[in-house]
Short mmCIF file of C-alpha atoms and ligand atoms in Angstrom, two decimals:
data_model
loop_
_atom_site.label_atom_id
_atom_site.label_comp_id
_atom_site.label_asym_id
_atom_site.label_seq_id
_atom_site.Cartn_x
_atom_site.Cartn_y
_atom_site.Cartn_z
CA MET A 102 -12.51 -18.16 25.89
CA HIS A 103 -13.25 -17.76 29.47
CA GLY A 104 -11.86 -20.06 31.79
CA VAL A 105 -10.30 -22.39 28.82
CA ARG A 106 -6.81 -23.68 29.77
CA ILE A 107 -4.88 -24.71 26.47
CA THR A 108 -1.56 -25.88 26.28
CA ARG A 109 1.69 -24.59 24.87
CA THR A 110 1.33 -26.84 21.85
CA GLU A 111 -2.37 -26.06 21.32
CA LEU A 112 -1.42 -22.45 21.66
CA ALA A 113 1.46 -22.73 18.83
CA TRP A 114 -1.28 -24.19 16.74
CA LEU A 115 -3.86 -21.46 17.42
CA HIS A 116 -1.22 -18.89 16.55
CA SER A 117 -0.47 -20.52 13.12
CA THR A 118 -4.02 -21.05 12.53
CA LEU A 119 -5.49 -17.73 13.64
CA GLN A 120 -2.44 -15.44 12.54
CA SER A 121 -1.39 -15.40 9.03
CA CYS A 122 2.58 -15.65 8.43
CA GLY A 123 3.20 -11.99 7.49
CA LYS A 124 -0.71 -11.77 5.86
CA PRO A 125 -3.41 -9.96 7.46
CA THR A 126 -6.44 -12.08 8.25
CA ARG A 127 -9.77 -10.91 6.94
CA ASN A 128 -11.64 -10.37 10.38
CA VAL A 129 -11.66 -14.40 11.07
CA GLN A 130 -13.01 -14.88 14.69
CA VAL A 131 -13.59 -18.63 16.07
CA ALA A 132 -16.16 -19.44 18.30
CA ALA A 133 -15.15 -20.16 21.92
CA THR A 134 -15.65 -23.80 21.93
CA ALA A 135 -12.99 -24.25 19.41
CA LEU A 136 -10.74 -23.37 22.16
CA GLN A 137 -11.25 -26.32 24.41
CA PRO A 138 -8.37 -27.93 25.67
CA LEU A 139 -7.05 -30.53 22.77
CA SER A 140 -5.69 -33.64 24.85
CA THR A 141 -4.12 -35.70 21.61
CA ASP A 142 -3.01 -34.52 18.21
CA ALA A 143 -6.19 -36.51 16.74
CA GLU A 144 -8.38 -34.05 18.50
CA ARG A 145 -6.79 -31.00 16.63
CA PRO A 146 -9.66 -29.02 14.58
CA GLN A 147 -10.34 -31.00 11.38
CA LEU A 148 -13.33 -28.74 10.15
CA PHE A 149 -14.09 -25.05 9.85
CA TYR A 150 -17.73 -24.09 8.82
CA ILE A 151 -19.83 -21.09 8.52
CA SER A 152 -23.50 -20.80 8.58
CA THR A 153 -25.06 -18.01 6.49
CA PRO A 154 -28.27 -19.79 5.37
CA ALA A 155 -30.02 -16.50 4.38
CA PRO A 156 -33.52 -16.94 5.97
CA SER A 157 -34.98 -13.70 4.04
CA HIS A 158 -33.93 -15.07 0.54
CA ASP A 159 -37.08 -16.86 0.02
CA ARG A 160 -39.82 -17.21 -2.42
CA LEU A 161 -43.16 -19.49 -1.68
CA GLY A 162 -42.93 -22.41 -4.07
CA HIS A 163 -39.40 -22.19 -5.05
CA PRO A 164 -37.13 -25.06 -4.76
CA GLU A 165 -34.29 -23.07 -3.79
CA CYS A 166 -35.80 -21.91 -0.52
CA ALA A 167 -35.00 -20.94 2.89
CA ALA A 168 -36.20 -24.19 4.45
CA ARG A 169 -33.00 -25.54 2.87
CA GLY A 170 -30.61 -24.11 5.09
CA ALA A 171 -32.81 -25.00 8.02
CA ALA A 172 -32.79 -28.32 7.05
CA ILE A 173 -29.28 -28.65 6.95
CA LEU A 174 -28.69 -27.00 10.42
CA ASP A 175 -31.38 -29.54 11.85
CA ALA A 176 -29.66 -32.51 10.39
CA LEU A 177 -26.33 -31.54 11.68
CA GLN A 178 -27.89 -30.82 15.33
CA ALA A 179 -29.60 -34.06 15.08
CA ASN A 180 -26.52 -36.08 13.99
CA LYS A 181 -24.65 -34.35 16.99
CA LEU A 182 -22.70 -32.86 14.35
CA THR A 183 -21.97 -29.54 16.52
CA PRO A 184 -19.19 -27.80 17.95
CA GLN A 185 -20.39 -28.70 21.63
CA ALA A 186 -20.57 -32.37 20.52
CA LEU A 187 -17.14 -32.35 19.05
CA PRO A 188 -15.19 -29.81 21.08
CA GLY A 189 -11.62 -28.66 19.28
CA GLN A 190 -12.87 -30.88 15.93
CA LEU A 191 -15.48 -28.80 14.80
CA VAL A 192 -14.97 -25.12 14.74
CA HIS A 193 -17.82 -22.77 14.00
CA MET A 194 -16.46 -19.53 12.44
CA THR A 195 -19.23 -17.22 13.78
CA ASP A 196 -17.78 -13.78 12.63
CA PHE A 197 -16.34 -12.98 9.41
CA LYS A 198 -16.52 -9.95 6.71
CA LYS A 199 -18.91 -10.02 4.05
CA ALA A 200 -17.80 -9.76 0.44
CA THR A 201 -17.23 -6.20 -0.96
CA ALA A 202 -18.52 -5.17 -4.67
CA ASP A 203 -14.81 -4.92 -5.53
CA ASP A 204 -14.45 -8.73 -4.47
CA ILE A 205 -17.46 -9.57 -6.47
CA CYS A 206 -16.15 -7.72 -9.45
CA ALA A 207 -13.21 -9.76 -9.72
CA VAL A 208 -15.65 -11.91 -11.59
CA HIS A 209 -18.50 -10.23 -12.32
CA GLU A 210 -19.17 -7.08 -14.19
CA ARG A 211 -19.32 -4.15 -12.20
CA SER A 212 -22.56 -2.72 -13.89
CA TYR A 213 -24.34 -6.11 -12.81
CA VAL A 214 -23.23 -5.73 -9.17
CA LEU A 215 -24.27 -2.24 -8.91
CA GLY A 216 -27.46 -2.71 -10.81
CA LEU A 217 -28.36 -5.68 -8.53
CA GLU A 218 -28.06 -3.75 -5.45
CA LYS A 219 -30.25 -0.96 -6.70
CA LEU A 220 -32.75 -3.48 -7.53
CA ALA A 221 -32.65 -4.97 -4.30
CA ALA A 222 -32.70 -1.67 -2.52
CA ARG A 223 -36.05 -1.05 -3.93
CA GLY A 224 -37.42 -3.56 -1.30
CA ARG A 225 -39.47 -5.62 -3.53
CA ASP A 226 -39.29 -9.21 -4.33
CA ASP A 227 -38.34 -9.80 -8.08
CA ILE A 228 -37.53 -12.18 -10.63
CA VAL A 229 -33.90 -11.30 -12.20
CA ASP A 230 -33.47 -14.37 -14.58
CA ALA A 231 -36.45 -15.68 -15.85
CA GLY A 232 -34.91 -18.91 -17.61
CA ALA A 233 -34.65 -21.25 -14.22
CA PRO A 234 -36.57 -18.57 -12.26
CA THR A 235 -34.18 -16.65 -10.17
CA TYR A 236 -35.39 -14.18 -7.64
CA ILE A 237 -34.32 -11.58 -5.25
CA THR A 238 -35.43 -10.08 -2.26
CA SER A 239 -34.90 -7.11 -0.06
CA THR A 240 -32.29 -9.08 1.25
CA SER A 241 -30.64 -10.99 -1.46
CA PHE A 242 -27.90 -8.57 -2.44
CA ASN A 243 -26.78 -8.79 1.12
CA ASP A 244 -27.12 -12.47 1.50
CA ALA A 245 -24.98 -13.08 -1.52
CA LEU A 246 -22.35 -10.86 -0.18
CA GLN A 247 -22.50 -12.83 3.02
CA ALA A 248 -22.07 -16.09 0.97
CA ALA A 249 -19.18 -14.91 -0.76
CA GLY A 250 -17.58 -13.41 2.18
CA ALA A 251 -17.79 -16.78 3.81
CA ALA A 252 -16.22 -18.57 0.98
CA MET A 253 -13.20 -16.12 1.39
CA ALA A 254 -13.13 -16.34 5.16
CA LEU A 255 -12.90 -20.22 5.11
CA VAL A 256 -10.21 -20.10 2.34
CA ASP A 257 -8.34 -17.91 4.93
CA ALA A 258 -8.87 -20.08 7.72
CA VAL A 259 -7.87 -23.23 5.55
CA VAL A 260 -4.50 -21.67 4.32
CA GLU A 261 -3.62 -20.57 7.62
CA GLY A 262 -4.43 -23.71 9.20
CA SER A 263 -2.05 -25.10 6.44
CA SER A 264 0.76 -23.33 7.90
CA ALA A 265 1.13 -25.76 10.98
CA SER A 266 2.95 -29.23 10.29
CA HIS A 267 -0.17 -31.12 9.44
CA PRO A 268 -2.64 -31.25 6.62
CA ALA A 269 -5.23 -28.20 6.87
CA PRO A 270 -8.49 -28.63 8.31
CA ALA A 271 -11.12 -28.28 5.78
CA GLY A 272 -13.94 -25.78 5.56
CA PHE A 273 -17.52 -25.92 4.77
CA ALA A 274 -20.03 -22.93 4.11
CA ILE A 275 -23.76 -23.52 4.41
CA CYS A 276 -24.55 -20.60 2.18
CA ARG A 277 -27.17 -19.33 0.03
CA PRO A 278 -28.04 -18.23 -2.58
CA PRO A 279 -25.86 -20.52 -4.63
CA GLY A 280 -23.42 -19.27 -7.09
CA HIS A 281 -22.02 -21.71 -10.03
CA HIS A 282 -24.70 -20.66 -12.52
CA ALA A 283 -24.02 -16.89 -12.24
CA VAL A 284 -22.08 -15.56 -15.46
CA PRO A 285 -19.93 -12.66 -15.67
CA LYS A 286 -22.73 -10.29 -16.72
CA GLY A 287 -25.73 -11.53 -14.72
CA PRO A 288 -27.86 -14.04 -12.43
CA MET A 289 -28.85 -17.22 -13.79
CA GLY A 290 -30.22 -20.67 -12.56
CA PHE A 291 -31.01 -19.58 -8.74
CA CYS A 292 -27.58 -18.00 -8.55
CA LEU A 293 -26.31 -14.55 -8.12
CA PHE A 294 -22.91 -14.12 -7.24
CA GLY A 295 -20.33 -16.94 -8.32
CA SER A 296 -18.89 -17.10 -4.75
CA ILE A 297 -16.63 -20.13 -5.85
CA CYS A 298 -14.93 -18.08 -8.54
CA ILE A 299 -14.73 -15.13 -5.91
CA ALA A 300 -13.13 -17.49 -3.36
CA ALA A 301 -10.58 -18.73 -6.12
CA LYS A 302 -9.67 -15.08 -7.13
CA HIS A 303 -9.19 -14.52 -3.28
CA ALA A 304 -6.66 -17.63 -2.92
CA GLN A 305 -4.79 -16.55 -5.71
CA GLN A 306 -4.48 -12.44 -5.32
CA PHE A 307 -4.41 -12.36 -1.51
CA HIS A 308 -2.94 -15.56 -0.68
CA GLY A 309 -0.24 -16.39 -3.49
CA LEU A 310 -1.87 -19.68 -4.18
CA LYS A 311 -1.41 -20.05 -8.14
CA ARG A 312 -3.25 -22.87 -8.90
CA VAL A 313 -6.48 -23.54 -7.98
CA MET A 314 -8.93 -26.45 -8.64
CA ILE A 315 -12.51 -26.51 -8.66
CA PHE A 316 -14.42 -29.75 -8.25
CA ASP A 317 -18.19 -29.23 -9.07
CA PHE A 318 -20.20 -32.44 -8.30
CA ASP A 319 -24.01 -30.54 -8.33
CA VAL A 320 -26.09 -32.31 -10.85
CA HIS A 321 -26.17 -29.37 -13.20
CA HIS A 322 -23.27 -27.97 -14.97
CA GLY A 323 -21.42 -25.17 -13.37
CA ASN A 324 -21.67 -22.83 -16.44
CA GLY A 325 -20.72 -19.78 -14.45
CA THR A 326 -17.65 -21.08 -13.15
CA ASN A 327 -16.72 -22.71 -16.59
CA ASP A 328 -17.37 -19.34 -18.27
CA ILE A 329 -15.29 -17.22 -15.86
CA PHE A 330 -12.14 -19.67 -16.07
CA TYR A 331 -12.56 -21.24 -19.64
CA GLY A 332 -9.15 -19.41 -20.98
CA ASP A 333 -7.39 -19.48 -17.48
CA LYS A 334 -4.67 -22.16 -17.36
CA ASP A 335 -4.17 -21.84 -13.66
CA VAL A 336 -7.83 -22.87 -12.96
CA LEU A 337 -8.77 -26.19 -13.32
CA PHE A 338 -12.47 -26.89 -13.43
CA VAL A 339 -13.81 -30.40 -13.39
CA SER A 340 -17.50 -30.61 -13.34
CA THR A 341 -19.57 -33.67 -13.03
CA HIS A 342 -23.18 -33.43 -13.88
CA GLN A 343 -26.29 -35.07 -15.53
CA GLN A 344 -26.10 -34.96 -19.52
CA GLY A 345 -28.76 -32.94 -20.78
CA SER A 346 -29.95 -31.47 -17.59
CA TYR A 347 -29.95 -27.54 -17.21
CA PRO A 348 -28.53 -25.38 -18.66
CA GLY A 349 -27.31 -27.90 -21.30
CA THR A 350 -23.73 -26.86 -21.43
CA GLY A 351 -21.01 -28.99 -20.18
CA LYS A 352 -20.31 -31.55 -23.00
CA LEU A 353 -17.48 -33.60 -22.89
CA SER A 354 -15.91 -31.62 -25.89
CA GLU A 355 -15.65 -28.37 -23.64
CA VAL A 356 -12.24 -28.36 -22.75
CA GLY A 357 -11.06 -24.49 -22.33
CA GLU A 358 -9.96 -22.27 -25.14
CA GLY A 359 -6.43 -20.47 -25.54
CA ASP A 360 -4.12 -20.95 -22.66
CA GLY A 361 -6.86 -22.69 -20.74
CA GLU A 362 -7.13 -25.29 -23.31
CA GLY A 363 -7.33 -28.77 -21.31
CA THR A 364 -8.04 -27.19 -18.08
CA SER A 365 -11.72 -27.65 -18.23
CA ILE A 366 -12.92 -31.07 -17.93
CA ASN A 367 -16.84 -31.73 -18.27
CA LEU A 368 -18.07 -35.36 -17.42
CA PRO A 369 -21.76 -35.28 -18.31
CA LEU A 370 -23.01 -38.50 -16.37
CA PRO A 371 -25.99 -40.50 -18.29
CA GLY A 372 -29.10 -40.56 -16.31
CA ASP A 373 -29.49 -43.17 -13.36
CA SER A 374 -25.81 -42.85 -12.81
CA GLY A 375 -25.08 -43.18 -9.08
CA ASP A 376 -22.51 -44.35 -6.69
CA SER A 377 -20.40 -46.94 -8.93
CA ALA A 378 -20.38 -44.26 -11.71
CA ILE A 379 -19.22 -41.33 -9.59
CA MET A 380 -16.77 -43.56 -7.83
CA ALA A 381 -15.24 -44.75 -11.08
CA VAL A 382 -15.11 -41.20 -12.70
CA PHE A 383 -13.45 -39.74 -9.64
CA ASP A 384 -10.82 -42.70 -9.54
CA GLU A 385 -10.15 -42.80 -13.46
CA LEU A 386 -10.59 -39.11 -14.41
CA VAL A 387 -10.56 -36.73 -11.30
CA GLY A 388 -7.92 -38.01 -9.42
CA PRO A 389 -5.53 -38.33 -12.32
CA ALA A 390 -6.13 -34.82 -13.43
CA ALA A 391 -5.67 -33.29 -10.04
CA GLN A 392 -2.24 -35.26 -9.81
CA ARG A 393 -1.13 -34.00 -13.09
CA PHE A 394 -2.50 -30.48 -12.49
CA LYS A 395 -0.85 -30.17 -8.75
CA PRO A 396 -3.21 -27.36 -7.37
CA ASP A 397 -2.47 -25.36 -4.59
CA ILE A 398 -6.19 -25.45 -3.23
CA ILE A 399 -9.10 -27.48 -3.83
CA LEU A 400 -12.22 -25.58 -3.90
CA VAL A 401 -15.66 -27.82 -3.97
CA SER A 402 -18.76 -26.97 -5.66
CA ALA A 403 -21.00 -29.07 -3.44
CA GLY A 404 -24.33 -29.49 -4.92
CA TYR A 405 -26.56 -32.19 -3.66
CA ASP A 406 -29.12 -32.54 -6.32
CA ALA A 407 -27.75 -35.58 -7.82
CA HIS A 408 -29.10 -37.67 -4.85
CA TRP A 409 -31.81 -40.14 -5.87
CA ARG A 410 -34.34 -38.57 -3.51
CA ASP A 411 -33.66 -35.10 -5.52
CA PRO A 412 -37.00 -33.80 -7.69
CA LEU A 413 -34.84 -32.07 -10.13
CA ALA A 414 -32.79 -34.61 -11.81
CA THR A 415 -32.52 -38.53 -12.27
CA LEU A 416 -29.12 -39.32 -10.86
CA GLN A 417 -28.98 -41.89 -7.82
CA MET A 418 -26.38 -40.86 -5.26
CA ARG A 419 -26.77 -42.11 -2.10
CA SER A 420 -26.12 -39.84 1.26
CA SER A 421 -23.15 -42.38 1.81
CA THR A 422 -21.91 -41.50 -1.65
CA TYR A 423 -21.21 -37.81 -0.55
CA HIS A 424 -19.07 -39.64 2.40
CA ARG A 425 -17.11 -41.65 0.08
CA LEU A 426 -16.59 -38.72 -2.37
CA THR A 427 -15.68 -36.45 0.41
CA SER A 428 -13.14 -38.53 1.82
CA LYS A 429 -11.60 -39.15 -1.54
CA ILE A 430 -11.52 -35.20 -2.17
CA LYS A 431 -10.02 -34.48 1.36
CA ALA A 432 -7.13 -37.40 0.68
CA LEU A 433 -6.32 -35.74 -2.62
CA ALA A 434 -5.97 -32.37 -1.12
CA ASP A 435 -4.11 -33.84 2.02
CA GLU A 436 -1.64 -35.25 -0.53
CA LEU A 437 -1.59 -32.20 -3.15
CA ALA A 438 -2.41 -29.12 -1.45
CA GLY A 439 -1.44 -29.52 1.93
CA GLY A 440 -4.69 -30.35 2.87
CA ARG A 441 -6.22 -26.93 1.71
CA CYS A 442 -9.99 -27.54 0.68
CA VAL A 443 -13.14 -25.61 1.05
CA PHE A 444 -16.78 -26.68 0.40
CA LEU A 445 -19.30 -24.52 -0.67
CA LEU A 446 -23.14 -25.33 -0.69
CA GLU A 447 -24.50 -24.91 -4.38
CA GLY A 448 -27.90 -27.08 -5.04
CA GLY A 449 -29.93 -29.84 -3.47
CA TYR A 450 -33.51 -29.59 -3.19
CA ASP A 451 -34.95 -32.56 -1.45
CA LEU A 452 -34.74 -31.55 2.15
CA GLN A 453 -34.06 -35.03 3.68
CA GLY A 454 -31.65 -36.02 1.45
CA LEU A 455 -29.72 -32.57 1.75
CA GLY A 456 -29.56 -32.87 5.46
CA GLU A 457 -28.38 -36.48 5.47
CA SER A 458 -25.72 -35.66 2.41
CA VAL A 459 -24.01 -32.64 4.12
CA SER A 460 -24.10 -34.55 7.56
CA GLU A 461 -22.14 -37.34 5.67
CA THR A 462 -19.93 -34.95 4.17
CA PHE A 463 -19.38 -33.42 7.60
CA ARG A 464 -18.60 -36.96 8.90
CA ALA A 465 -16.04 -37.80 6.43
CA LEU A 466 -14.37 -34.42 7.04
CA LEU A 467 -14.39 -35.03 10.51
CA GLY A 468 -12.94 -38.56 10.14
CA LEU A 469 -16.11 -40.11 11.33
CA GLU A 470 -17.75 -43.09 9.74
CA SER A 471 -20.88 -43.01 7.46
CA VAL A 472 -23.98 -43.84 9.19
CA ASP A 473 -26.29 -44.12 5.89
CA GLY A 474 -27.72 -47.49 6.30
CA PHE A 475 -29.79 -47.28 3.01
CA ASN A 476 -30.63 -50.06 1.19
CA ALA A 477 -29.17 -49.67 -2.45
CA ASP A 478 -31.16 -52.48 -3.79
CA LEU A 479 -34.09 -50.00 -4.03
CA LEU A 480 -32.37 -48.03 -6.94
CA ARG A 481 -32.50 -48.61 -10.58
CA ASP A 482 -29.63 -50.42 -12.36
CA GLU A 483 -26.68 -48.00 -13.17
CA PRO A 484 -25.81 -47.61 -16.84
CA THR A 485 -22.53 -49.28 -16.51
CA ASP A 486 -21.75 -49.51 -20.20
CA LYS A 487 -22.36 -45.90 -21.09
CA VAL A 488 -20.25 -44.86 -17.80
CA LYS A 489 -17.18 -46.99 -19.26
CA ARG A 490 -17.64 -45.38 -22.81
CA LEU A 491 -17.88 -41.81 -21.06
CA ILE A 492 -14.64 -42.75 -19.02
CA ALA A 493 -12.76 -44.13 -22.29
CA GLU A 494 -13.59 -40.94 -24.42
CA ALA A 495 -12.69 -38.56 -21.57
CA ARG A 496 -9.25 -40.39 -21.16
CA SER A 497 -8.79 -40.09 -24.58
CA ILE A 498 -9.52 -36.33 -24.96
CA HIS A 499 -7.75 -35.18 -22.02
CA SER A 500 -4.64 -37.69 -22.26
CA LEU A 501 -5.51 -39.00 -18.86
ZN1 ZN B 826 -28.07 -28.18 -9.26
#
């Protein structure tokens, strides 16, 4: 903060952002670059991000590897998406509290959480779920607490940011290990703790935000998130994923149960679906579902393995698709939820596609144009008729 001059208006904004309205913050600190003078309203903060890439949570030959975090950070640097290049607009939150075991136990069984801690304390690499091999190293338990803590801190930041008169800045966590497959009883599908579910509980219990929407655009069904909130009417879970891909759940007919009937919306996209499919599905299903639900905050499980380059699936999103999709999500958050919107990294296993796509997401959240010049003629034709049928069926099932 040394030597930085800020005006009274900027000071008021920072107060409203960094200090809660009667609610304590969770030790959120903002890098000094955030405190550059803001000369116009357009230069107010647009995006808070946290980077907790877990370099020691790594396994030779595993797709969910430490190189993923490095690839994202390199791409952001190469694209000049840094607080130094965008002073005042892009804010790097450098200090935040990791989640506690109690925070994790809001969505996972205590015996699992404590068991994983013990296992990690032995200091040996291990496989903790053989299905889609999920590994731990000596740092993984702590890394998973950091990832969940990052999600909670970004919820704090956007909630506090929304107390100003403008829509809140968005949040993005570059966090590993991922979380959306982890079930209440244990790890699954490369995931240890369901960070997005923990963030949702935090938004409800700490900030009093009753209605949470979780949108999951990872190519795989977020079965852990779906399980955790399947009977909860206050959490709307909407997932787009490739039909028939791991773990095999997420059928259109899975709509929630009990009080939560209707608040799980599973949209399995046929193979080869790409930009046209996801835009149509968003405009005709996701957007109307959000309008009806009226969330107080939108959380996004941002997996980038639906990218055409990704080796784990056969959808065909382009890097620019994530720009368009992000713009639509943020517009919904601005309209319905005071702008409160936090993205958490999930999958994405082609390093080039991942770096480009996260950069495009950042550009959209910063109000910058897409720079993806990819020639879409190189892709396969999309299954337009199948997507139309999916939309019609989903509209009928969910009365949208
Ligand atoms: Zn995935």
